[in-house]
mmCIF file of C-alpha atoms in Angstrom:
data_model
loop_
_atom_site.group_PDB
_atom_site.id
_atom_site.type_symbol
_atom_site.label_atom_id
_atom_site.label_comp_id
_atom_site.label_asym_id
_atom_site.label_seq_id
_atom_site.Cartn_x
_atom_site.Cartn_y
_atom_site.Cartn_z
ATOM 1 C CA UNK A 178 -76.064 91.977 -5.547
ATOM 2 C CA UNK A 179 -75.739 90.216 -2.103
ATOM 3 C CA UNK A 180 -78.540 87.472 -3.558
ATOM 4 C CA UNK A 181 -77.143 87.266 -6.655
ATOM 5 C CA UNK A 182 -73.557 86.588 -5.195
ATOM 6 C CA UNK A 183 -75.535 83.842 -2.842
ATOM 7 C CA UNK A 184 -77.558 81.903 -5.826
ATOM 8 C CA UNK A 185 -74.164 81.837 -7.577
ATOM 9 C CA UNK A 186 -72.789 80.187 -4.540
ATOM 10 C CA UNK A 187 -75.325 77.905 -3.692
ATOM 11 C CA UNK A 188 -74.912 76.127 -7.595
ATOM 12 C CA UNK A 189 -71.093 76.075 -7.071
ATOM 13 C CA UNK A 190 -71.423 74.479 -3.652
ATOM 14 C CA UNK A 191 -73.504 71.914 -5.342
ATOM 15 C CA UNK A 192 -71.112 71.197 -8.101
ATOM 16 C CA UNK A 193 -68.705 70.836 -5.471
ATOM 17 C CA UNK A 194 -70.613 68.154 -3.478
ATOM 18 C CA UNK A 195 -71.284 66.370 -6.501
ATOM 19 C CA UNK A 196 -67.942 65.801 -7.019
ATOM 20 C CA UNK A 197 -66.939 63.115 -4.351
ATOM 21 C CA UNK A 198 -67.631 60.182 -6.050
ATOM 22 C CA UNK A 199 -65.633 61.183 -8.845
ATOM 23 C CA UNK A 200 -63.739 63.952 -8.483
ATOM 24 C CA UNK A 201 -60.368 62.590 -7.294
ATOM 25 C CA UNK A 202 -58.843 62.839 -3.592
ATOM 26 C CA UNK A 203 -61.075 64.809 -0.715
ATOM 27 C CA UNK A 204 -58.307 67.753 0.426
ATOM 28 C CA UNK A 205 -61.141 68.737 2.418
ATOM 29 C CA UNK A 206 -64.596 67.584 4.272
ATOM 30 C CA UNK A 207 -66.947 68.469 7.058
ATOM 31 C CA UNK A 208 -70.605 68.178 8.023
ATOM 32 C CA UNK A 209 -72.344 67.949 4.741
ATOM 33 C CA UNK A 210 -69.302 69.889 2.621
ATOM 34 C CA UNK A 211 -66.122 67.905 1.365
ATOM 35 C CA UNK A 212 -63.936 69.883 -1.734
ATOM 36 C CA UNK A 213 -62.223 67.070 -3.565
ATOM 37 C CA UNK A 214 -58.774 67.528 -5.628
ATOM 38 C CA UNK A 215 -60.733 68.018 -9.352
ATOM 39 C CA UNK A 216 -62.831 70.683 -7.592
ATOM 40 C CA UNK A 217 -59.969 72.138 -5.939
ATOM 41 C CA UNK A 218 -57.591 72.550 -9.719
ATOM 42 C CA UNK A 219 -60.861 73.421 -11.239
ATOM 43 C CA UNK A 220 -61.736 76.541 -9.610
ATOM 44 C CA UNK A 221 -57.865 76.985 -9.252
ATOM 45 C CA UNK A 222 -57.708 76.753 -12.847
ATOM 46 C CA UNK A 223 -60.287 79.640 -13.755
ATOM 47 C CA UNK A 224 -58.057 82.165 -12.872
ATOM 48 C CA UNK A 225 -55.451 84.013 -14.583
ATOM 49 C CA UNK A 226 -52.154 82.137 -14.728
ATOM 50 C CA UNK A 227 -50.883 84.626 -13.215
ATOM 51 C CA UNK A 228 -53.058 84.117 -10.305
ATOM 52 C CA UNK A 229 -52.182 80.688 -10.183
ATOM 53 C CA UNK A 230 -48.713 80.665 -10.094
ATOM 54 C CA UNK A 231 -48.975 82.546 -6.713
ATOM 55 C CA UNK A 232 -50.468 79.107 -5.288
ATOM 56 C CA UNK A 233 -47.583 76.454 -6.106
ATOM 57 C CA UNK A 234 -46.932 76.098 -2.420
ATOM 58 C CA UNK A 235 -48.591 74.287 -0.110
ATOM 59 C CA UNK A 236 -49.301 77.327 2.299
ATOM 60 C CA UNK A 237 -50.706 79.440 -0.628
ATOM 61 C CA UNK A 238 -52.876 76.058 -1.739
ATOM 62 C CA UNK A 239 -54.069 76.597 1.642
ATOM 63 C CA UNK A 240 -55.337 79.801 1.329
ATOM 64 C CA UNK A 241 -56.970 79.200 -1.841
ATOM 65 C CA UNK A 242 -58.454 75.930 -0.113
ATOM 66 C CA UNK A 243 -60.449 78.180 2.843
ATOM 67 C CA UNK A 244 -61.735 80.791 0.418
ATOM 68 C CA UNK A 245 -63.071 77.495 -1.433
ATOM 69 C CA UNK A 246 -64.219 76.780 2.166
ATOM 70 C CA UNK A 247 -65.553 79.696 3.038
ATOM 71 C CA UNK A 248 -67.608 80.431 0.269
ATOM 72 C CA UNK A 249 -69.345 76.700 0.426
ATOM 73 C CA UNK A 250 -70.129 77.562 4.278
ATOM 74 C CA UNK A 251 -71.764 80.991 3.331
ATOM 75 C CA UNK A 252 -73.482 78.870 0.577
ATOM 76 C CA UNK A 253 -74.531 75.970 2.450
ATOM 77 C CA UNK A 254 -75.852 78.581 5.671
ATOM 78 C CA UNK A 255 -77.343 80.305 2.268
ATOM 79 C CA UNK A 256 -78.816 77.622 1.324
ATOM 80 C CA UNK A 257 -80.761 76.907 5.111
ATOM 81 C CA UNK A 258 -81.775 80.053 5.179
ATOM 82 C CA UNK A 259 -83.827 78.547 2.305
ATOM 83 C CA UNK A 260 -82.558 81.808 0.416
ATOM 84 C CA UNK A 261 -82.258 79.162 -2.900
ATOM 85 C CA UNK A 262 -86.233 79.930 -3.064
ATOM 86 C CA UNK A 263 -86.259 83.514 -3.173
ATOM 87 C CA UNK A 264 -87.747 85.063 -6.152
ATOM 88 C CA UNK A 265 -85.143 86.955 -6.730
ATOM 89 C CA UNK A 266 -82.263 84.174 -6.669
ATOM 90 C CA UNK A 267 -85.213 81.898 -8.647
ATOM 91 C CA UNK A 268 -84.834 84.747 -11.121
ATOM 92 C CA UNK A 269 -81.608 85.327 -11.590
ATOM 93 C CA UNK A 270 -80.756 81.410 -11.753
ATOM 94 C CA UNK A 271 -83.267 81.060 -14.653
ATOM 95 C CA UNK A 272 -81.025 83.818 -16.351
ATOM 96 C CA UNK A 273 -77.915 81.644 -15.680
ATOM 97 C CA UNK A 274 -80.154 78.484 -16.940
ATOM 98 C CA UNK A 275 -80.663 80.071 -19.975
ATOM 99 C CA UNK A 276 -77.617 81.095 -20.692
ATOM 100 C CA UNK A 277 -76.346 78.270 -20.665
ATOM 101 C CA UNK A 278 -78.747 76.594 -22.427
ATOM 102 C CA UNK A 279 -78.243 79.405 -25.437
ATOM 103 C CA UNK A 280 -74.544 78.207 -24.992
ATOM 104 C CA UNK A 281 -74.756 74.832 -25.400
ATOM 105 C CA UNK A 282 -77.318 75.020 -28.340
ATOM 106 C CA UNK A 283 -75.737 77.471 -30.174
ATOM 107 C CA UNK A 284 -71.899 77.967 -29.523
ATOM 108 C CA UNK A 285 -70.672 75.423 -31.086
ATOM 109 C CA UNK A 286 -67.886 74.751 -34.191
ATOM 110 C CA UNK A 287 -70.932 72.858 -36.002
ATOM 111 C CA UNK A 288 -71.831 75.928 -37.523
ATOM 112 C CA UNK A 289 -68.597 77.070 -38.610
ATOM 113 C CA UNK A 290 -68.841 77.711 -42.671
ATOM 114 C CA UNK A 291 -66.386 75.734 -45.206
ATOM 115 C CA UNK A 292 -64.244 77.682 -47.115
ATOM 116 C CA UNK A 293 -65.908 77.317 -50.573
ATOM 117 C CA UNK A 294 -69.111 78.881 -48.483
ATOM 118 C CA UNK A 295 -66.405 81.951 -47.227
ATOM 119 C CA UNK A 296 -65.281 82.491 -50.710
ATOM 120 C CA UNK A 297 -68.937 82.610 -51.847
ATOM 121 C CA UNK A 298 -69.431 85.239 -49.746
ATOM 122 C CA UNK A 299 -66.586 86.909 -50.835
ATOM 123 C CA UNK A 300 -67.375 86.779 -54.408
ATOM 124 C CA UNK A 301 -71.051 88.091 -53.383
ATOM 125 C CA UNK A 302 -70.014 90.957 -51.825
ATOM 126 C CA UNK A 303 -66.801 92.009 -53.390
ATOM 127 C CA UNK A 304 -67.575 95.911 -53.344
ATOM 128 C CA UNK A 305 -66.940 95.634 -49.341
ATOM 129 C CA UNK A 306 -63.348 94.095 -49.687
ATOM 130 C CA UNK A 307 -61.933 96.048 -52.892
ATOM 131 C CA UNK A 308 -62.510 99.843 -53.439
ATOM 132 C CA UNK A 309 -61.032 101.729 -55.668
ATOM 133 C CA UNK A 310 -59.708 105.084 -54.843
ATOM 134 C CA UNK A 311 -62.666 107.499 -54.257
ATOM 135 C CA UNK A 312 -62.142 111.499 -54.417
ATOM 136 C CA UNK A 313 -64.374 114.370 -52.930
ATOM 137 C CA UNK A 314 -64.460 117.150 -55.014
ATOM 138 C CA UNK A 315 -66.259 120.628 -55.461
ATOM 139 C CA UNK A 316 -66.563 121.805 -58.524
ATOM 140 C CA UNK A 317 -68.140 125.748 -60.221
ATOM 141 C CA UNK A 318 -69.745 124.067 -63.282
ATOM 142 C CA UNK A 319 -70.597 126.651 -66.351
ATOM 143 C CA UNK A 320 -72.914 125.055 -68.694
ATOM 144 C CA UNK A 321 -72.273 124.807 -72.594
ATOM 145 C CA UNK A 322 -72.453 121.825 -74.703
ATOM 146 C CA UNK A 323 -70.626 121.752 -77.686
ATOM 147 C CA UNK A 324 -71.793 123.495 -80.419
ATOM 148 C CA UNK A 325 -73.756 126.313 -78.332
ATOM 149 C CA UNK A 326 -73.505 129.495 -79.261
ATOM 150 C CA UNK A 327 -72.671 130.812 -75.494
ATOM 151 C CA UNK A 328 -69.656 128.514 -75.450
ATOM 152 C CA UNK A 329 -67.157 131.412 -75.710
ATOM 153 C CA UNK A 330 -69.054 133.049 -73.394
ATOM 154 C CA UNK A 331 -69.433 130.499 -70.922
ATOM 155 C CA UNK A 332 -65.527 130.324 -71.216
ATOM 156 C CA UNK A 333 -64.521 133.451 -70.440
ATOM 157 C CA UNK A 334 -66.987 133.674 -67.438
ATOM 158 C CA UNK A 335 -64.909 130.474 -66.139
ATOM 159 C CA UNK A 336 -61.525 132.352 -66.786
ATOM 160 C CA UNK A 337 -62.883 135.419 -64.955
ATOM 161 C CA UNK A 338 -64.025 133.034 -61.592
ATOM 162 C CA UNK A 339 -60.804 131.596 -61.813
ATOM 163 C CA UNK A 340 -58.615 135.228 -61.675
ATOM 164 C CA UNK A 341 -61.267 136.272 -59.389
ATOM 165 C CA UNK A 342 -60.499 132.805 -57.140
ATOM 166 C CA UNK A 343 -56.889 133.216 -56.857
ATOM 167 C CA UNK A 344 -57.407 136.724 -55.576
ATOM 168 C CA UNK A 345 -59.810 135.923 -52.783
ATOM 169 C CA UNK A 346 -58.916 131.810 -51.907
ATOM 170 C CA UNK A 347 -55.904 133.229 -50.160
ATOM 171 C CA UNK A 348 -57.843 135.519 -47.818
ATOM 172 C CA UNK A 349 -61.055 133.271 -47.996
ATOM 173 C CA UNK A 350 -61.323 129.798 -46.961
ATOM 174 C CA UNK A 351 -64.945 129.569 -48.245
ATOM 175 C CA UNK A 352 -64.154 131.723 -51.485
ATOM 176 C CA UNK A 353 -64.564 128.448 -53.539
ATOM 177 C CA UNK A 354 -68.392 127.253 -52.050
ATOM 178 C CA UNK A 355 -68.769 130.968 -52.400
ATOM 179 C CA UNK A 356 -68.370 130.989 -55.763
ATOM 180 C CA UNK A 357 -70.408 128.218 -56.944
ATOM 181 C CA UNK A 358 -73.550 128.913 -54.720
ATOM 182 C CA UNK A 359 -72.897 132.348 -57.006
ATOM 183 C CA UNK A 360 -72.073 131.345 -59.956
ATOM 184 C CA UNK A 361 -72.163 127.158 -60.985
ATOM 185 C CA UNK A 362 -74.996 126.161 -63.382
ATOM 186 C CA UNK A 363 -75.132 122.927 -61.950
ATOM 187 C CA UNK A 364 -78.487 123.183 -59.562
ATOM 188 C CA UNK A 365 -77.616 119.855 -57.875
ATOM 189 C CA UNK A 366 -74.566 121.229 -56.370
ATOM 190 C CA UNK A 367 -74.673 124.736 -56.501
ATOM 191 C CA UNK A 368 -76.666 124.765 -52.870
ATOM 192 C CA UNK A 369 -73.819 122.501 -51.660
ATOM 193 C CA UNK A 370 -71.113 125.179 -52.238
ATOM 194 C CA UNK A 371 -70.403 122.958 -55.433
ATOM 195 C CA UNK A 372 -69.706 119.717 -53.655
ATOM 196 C CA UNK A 373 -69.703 116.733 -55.939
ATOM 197 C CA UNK A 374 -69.443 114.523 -52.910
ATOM 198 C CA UNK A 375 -66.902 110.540 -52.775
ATOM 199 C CA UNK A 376 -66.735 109.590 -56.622
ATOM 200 C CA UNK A 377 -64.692 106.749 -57.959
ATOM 201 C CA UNK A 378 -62.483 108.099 -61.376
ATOM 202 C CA UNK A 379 -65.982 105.793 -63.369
ATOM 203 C CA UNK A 380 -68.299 107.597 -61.403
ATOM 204 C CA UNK A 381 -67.072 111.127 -61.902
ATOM 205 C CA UNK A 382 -66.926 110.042 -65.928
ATOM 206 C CA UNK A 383 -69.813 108.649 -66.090
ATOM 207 C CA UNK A 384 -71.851 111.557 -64.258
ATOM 208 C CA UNK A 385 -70.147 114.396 -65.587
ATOM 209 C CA UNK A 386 -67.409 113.509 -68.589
ATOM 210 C CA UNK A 387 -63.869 111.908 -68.560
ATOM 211 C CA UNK A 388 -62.220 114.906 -69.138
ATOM 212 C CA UNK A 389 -63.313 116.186 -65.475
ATOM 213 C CA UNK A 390 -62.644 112.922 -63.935
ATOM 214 C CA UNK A 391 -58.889 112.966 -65.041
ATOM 215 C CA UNK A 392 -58.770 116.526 -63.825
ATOM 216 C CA UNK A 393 -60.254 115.285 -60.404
ATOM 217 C CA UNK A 394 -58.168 112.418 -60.166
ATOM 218 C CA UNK A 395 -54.708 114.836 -61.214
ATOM 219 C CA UNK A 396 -55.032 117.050 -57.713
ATOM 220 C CA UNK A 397 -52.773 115.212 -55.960
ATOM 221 C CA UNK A 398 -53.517 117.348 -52.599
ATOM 222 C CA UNK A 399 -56.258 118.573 -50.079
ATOM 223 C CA UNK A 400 -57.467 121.897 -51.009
ATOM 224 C CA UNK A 401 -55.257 122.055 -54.175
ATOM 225 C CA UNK A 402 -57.176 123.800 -57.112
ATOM 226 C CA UNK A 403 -57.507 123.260 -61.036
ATOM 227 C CA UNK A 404 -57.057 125.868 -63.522
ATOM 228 C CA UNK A 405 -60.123 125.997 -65.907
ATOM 229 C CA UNK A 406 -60.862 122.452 -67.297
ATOM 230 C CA UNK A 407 -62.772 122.102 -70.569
ATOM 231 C CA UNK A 408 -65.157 119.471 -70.837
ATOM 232 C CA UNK A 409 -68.041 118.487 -73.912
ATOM 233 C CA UNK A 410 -70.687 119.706 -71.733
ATOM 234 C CA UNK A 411 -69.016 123.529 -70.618
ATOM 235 C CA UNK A 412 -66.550 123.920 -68.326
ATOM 236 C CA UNK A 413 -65.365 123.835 -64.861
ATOM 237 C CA UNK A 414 -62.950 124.723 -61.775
ATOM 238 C CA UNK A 415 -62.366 121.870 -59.138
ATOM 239 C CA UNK A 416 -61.309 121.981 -55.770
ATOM 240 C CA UNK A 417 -59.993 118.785 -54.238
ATOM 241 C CA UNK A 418 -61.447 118.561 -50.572
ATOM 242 C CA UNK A 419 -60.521 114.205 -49.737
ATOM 243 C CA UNK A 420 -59.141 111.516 -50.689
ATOM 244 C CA UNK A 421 -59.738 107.916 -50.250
ATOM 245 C CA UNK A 422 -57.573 105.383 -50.411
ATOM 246 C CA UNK A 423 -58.390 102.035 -52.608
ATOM 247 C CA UNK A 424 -59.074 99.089 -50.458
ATOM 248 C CA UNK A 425 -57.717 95.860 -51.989
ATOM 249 C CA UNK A 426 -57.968 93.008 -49.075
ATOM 250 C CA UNK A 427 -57.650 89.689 -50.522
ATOM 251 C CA UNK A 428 -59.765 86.379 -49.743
ATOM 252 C CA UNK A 429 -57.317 85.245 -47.123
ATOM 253 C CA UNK A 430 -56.699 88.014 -45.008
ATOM 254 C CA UNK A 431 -60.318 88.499 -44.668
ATOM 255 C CA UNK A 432 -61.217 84.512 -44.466
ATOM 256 C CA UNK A 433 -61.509 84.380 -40.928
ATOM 257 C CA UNK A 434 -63.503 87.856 -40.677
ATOM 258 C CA UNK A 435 -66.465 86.390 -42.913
ATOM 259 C CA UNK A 436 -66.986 82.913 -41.473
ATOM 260 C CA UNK A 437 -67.299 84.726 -38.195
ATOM 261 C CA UNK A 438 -70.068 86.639 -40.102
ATOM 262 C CA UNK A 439 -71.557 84.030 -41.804
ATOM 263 C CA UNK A 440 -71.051 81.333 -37.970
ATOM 264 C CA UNK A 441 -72.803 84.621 -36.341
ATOM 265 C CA UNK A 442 -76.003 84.985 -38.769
ATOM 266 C CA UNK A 443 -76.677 81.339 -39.174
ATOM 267 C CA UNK A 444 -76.996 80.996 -35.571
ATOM 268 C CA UNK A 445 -79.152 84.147 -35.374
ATOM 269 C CA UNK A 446 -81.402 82.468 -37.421
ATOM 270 C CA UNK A 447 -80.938 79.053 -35.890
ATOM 271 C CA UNK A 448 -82.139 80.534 -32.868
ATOM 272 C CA UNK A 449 -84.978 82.751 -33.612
ATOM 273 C CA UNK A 450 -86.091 79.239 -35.124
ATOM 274 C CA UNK A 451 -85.587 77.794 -31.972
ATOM 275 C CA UNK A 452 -87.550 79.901 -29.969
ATOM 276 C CA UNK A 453 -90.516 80.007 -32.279
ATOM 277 C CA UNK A 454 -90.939 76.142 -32.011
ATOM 278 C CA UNK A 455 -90.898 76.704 -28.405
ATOM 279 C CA UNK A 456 -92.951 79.037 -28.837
ATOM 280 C CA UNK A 457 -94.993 77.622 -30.995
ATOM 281 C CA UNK A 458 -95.667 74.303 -28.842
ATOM 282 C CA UNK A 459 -96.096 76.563 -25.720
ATOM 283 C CA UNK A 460 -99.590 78.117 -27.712
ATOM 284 C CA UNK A 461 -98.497 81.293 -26.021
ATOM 285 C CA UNK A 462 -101.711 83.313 -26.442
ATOM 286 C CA UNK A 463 -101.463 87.348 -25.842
ATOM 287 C CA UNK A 464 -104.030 89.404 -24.158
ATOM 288 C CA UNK A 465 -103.986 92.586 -25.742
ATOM 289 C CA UNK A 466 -106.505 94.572 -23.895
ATOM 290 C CA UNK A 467 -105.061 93.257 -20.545
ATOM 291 C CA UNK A 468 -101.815 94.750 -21.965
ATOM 292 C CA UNK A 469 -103.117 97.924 -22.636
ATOM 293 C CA UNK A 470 -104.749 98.866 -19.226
ATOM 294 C CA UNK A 471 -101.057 98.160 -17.573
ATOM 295 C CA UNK A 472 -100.230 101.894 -16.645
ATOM 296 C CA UNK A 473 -96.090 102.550 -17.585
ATOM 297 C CA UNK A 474 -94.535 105.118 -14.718
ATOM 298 C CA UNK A 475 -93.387 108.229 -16.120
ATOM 299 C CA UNK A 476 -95.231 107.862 -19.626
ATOM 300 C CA UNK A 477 -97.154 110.619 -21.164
ATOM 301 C CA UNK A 478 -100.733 110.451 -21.137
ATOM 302 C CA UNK A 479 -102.364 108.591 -24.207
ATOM 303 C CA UNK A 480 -102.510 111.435 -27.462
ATOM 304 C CA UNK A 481 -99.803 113.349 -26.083
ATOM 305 C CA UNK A 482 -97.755 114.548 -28.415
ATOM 306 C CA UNK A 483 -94.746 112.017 -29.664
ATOM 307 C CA UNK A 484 -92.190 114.810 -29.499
ATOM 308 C CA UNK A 485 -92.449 114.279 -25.463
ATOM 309 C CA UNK A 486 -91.373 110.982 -25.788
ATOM 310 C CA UNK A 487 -87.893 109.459 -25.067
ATOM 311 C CA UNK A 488 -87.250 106.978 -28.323
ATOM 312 C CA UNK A 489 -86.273 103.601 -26.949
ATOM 313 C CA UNK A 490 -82.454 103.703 -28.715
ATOM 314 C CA UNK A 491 -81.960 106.684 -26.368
ATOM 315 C CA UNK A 492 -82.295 104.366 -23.713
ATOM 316 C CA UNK A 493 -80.960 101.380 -24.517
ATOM 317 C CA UNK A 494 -76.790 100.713 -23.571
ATOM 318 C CA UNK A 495 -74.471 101.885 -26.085
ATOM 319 C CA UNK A 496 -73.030 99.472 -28.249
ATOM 320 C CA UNK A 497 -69.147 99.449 -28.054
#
């Protein structure tokens, strides 16, 4: 940290230095180190304004002016020390170089997309803007298509899992999943305790039949129940377990939110286009078998089995 802090100061010191010719008044100078006035309001001005209204007096401008001071002495002795040519302040410069560079290249409002380009994007990908309401239901499905013989059957099994629900749902929170792992003829759900899963009203009538949809779509609360519904493939009991409510947000409210999307993934690519024409003239040229031999600390030995090793998202910072 303590070279880090001293590269840092050594590039301000030489901003400051710079700035006599044209940086306004000198408010301060020595042997080889003079802060002019610009310098001065410029660091001044990267605080907080509420930082900066502490220094309206000339005592406080004072104290402002020696940590200014101070820190271009440490930089300059810094500096001597020839400490500006240690690897690890050569390092962490050509981080600061670079981000800057990135910066300048590619944080700019020349990339910023017109509207017609935001509403195209809107238009394209409508389904993330407007939802419509979306239910999760569970349902004990008994099979019989219109016409079958076991119709009447099938009916008055659903009648009897419905008397038999309202007897043990009140002492049973799980009496419902119990009952369709038991009973439902529907083998897609029947494992899941008869969970149909987030269906739109269209999705729930198009995968099952309208009449169960509006039945769905009636229970109006979280764990509320339907008597026996009769549909043209059998018949069913539903359990409403969520709801979700429709998302409607129109182009302008979300206007802003997409040409930051669009700004953000046409500079991606802008840069990864960058880098391979740098790339690309710098004939970089890769060694593999020099790579290979390079030994990693604390790796497993080569076969070892994968489940010993740490996957690389498990180790790299969460993302906030």
């Amino acid at each position: 940290m303590r070279r880090i802090a001293l590269v840092l100061a050594v590039t301000a010191a030489a901003a400051c230095s710079k700035g006599d010719k044209n940086g306004g008044p000198i408010v301060a100078k020595g042997d080889g180190i003079s802060v002019t006035a610009d310098a001065f309001k410029k660091k001044l001005d990267e605080q907080s304004p509420f930082i900066r209204a502490r220094y309206s007096a000339l005592e406080r401008k004072k104290e402002f002016l020696e940590n200014l001071i101070r820190f271009e002495l440490l930089a300059r002795e810094a500096q001597a020390k020839g400490l500006d040519k240690d690897p690890e302040v050569q390092e962490t410069l050509k981080k600061i170089m670079v981000q800057k560079l990135v910066r300048q290249a590619f944080d700019s409002e020349a990339g910023k997309p017109a509207d017609d380009e935001a509403r195209k994007y809107y238009d394209e990908h409508l389904d993330e803007f407007v939802k419509p309401e979306r239910a999760r239901v569970s349902a004990v499905i008994f099979a019989a298509p219109a016409g079958s013989p076991d119709r009447a059957a099938k009916a008055g099994q659903a009648k009897n899992a419905l008397a038999r629900l309202k007897v043990e749902g009140p002492k049973n929170p799980l009496a419902f999943s119990n009952l369709a792992r038991e009973l439902s003829d529907d083998p897609v759900t029947k494992a899941a305790g008869g969970d149909l899963g987030y269906r739109t009203k269209e999705e729930l009538s198009a995968q099952h039949s309208p009449e169960l949809a509006n039945a769905a779509f009636a229970l109006r609360e979280v764990g509320q129940e339907s008597g026996v519904v009769e549909t043209p493939r059998g018949f069913a009991i539903l359990k409403l377990g969520a709801r979700q409510a429709p998302i409607d947000r129109p182009f302008d409210e979300v206007k802003a939110q997409i040409a930051a999307r669009i700004g953000r993934e046409s500079r991606t690519k802008e840069f990864d286009s960058y880098v391979k024409g740098l790339r690309e003239k710098a004939s970089i040229e890769i060694f593999d078998a020099e790579l290979e031999k390079i030994a990693i600390t604390g790796a497993p030995p080569p076969g070892a089995s994968d489940a010993m090793a740490v996957p690389a998202a498990a180790l790299a910072p969460a993302r906030h």
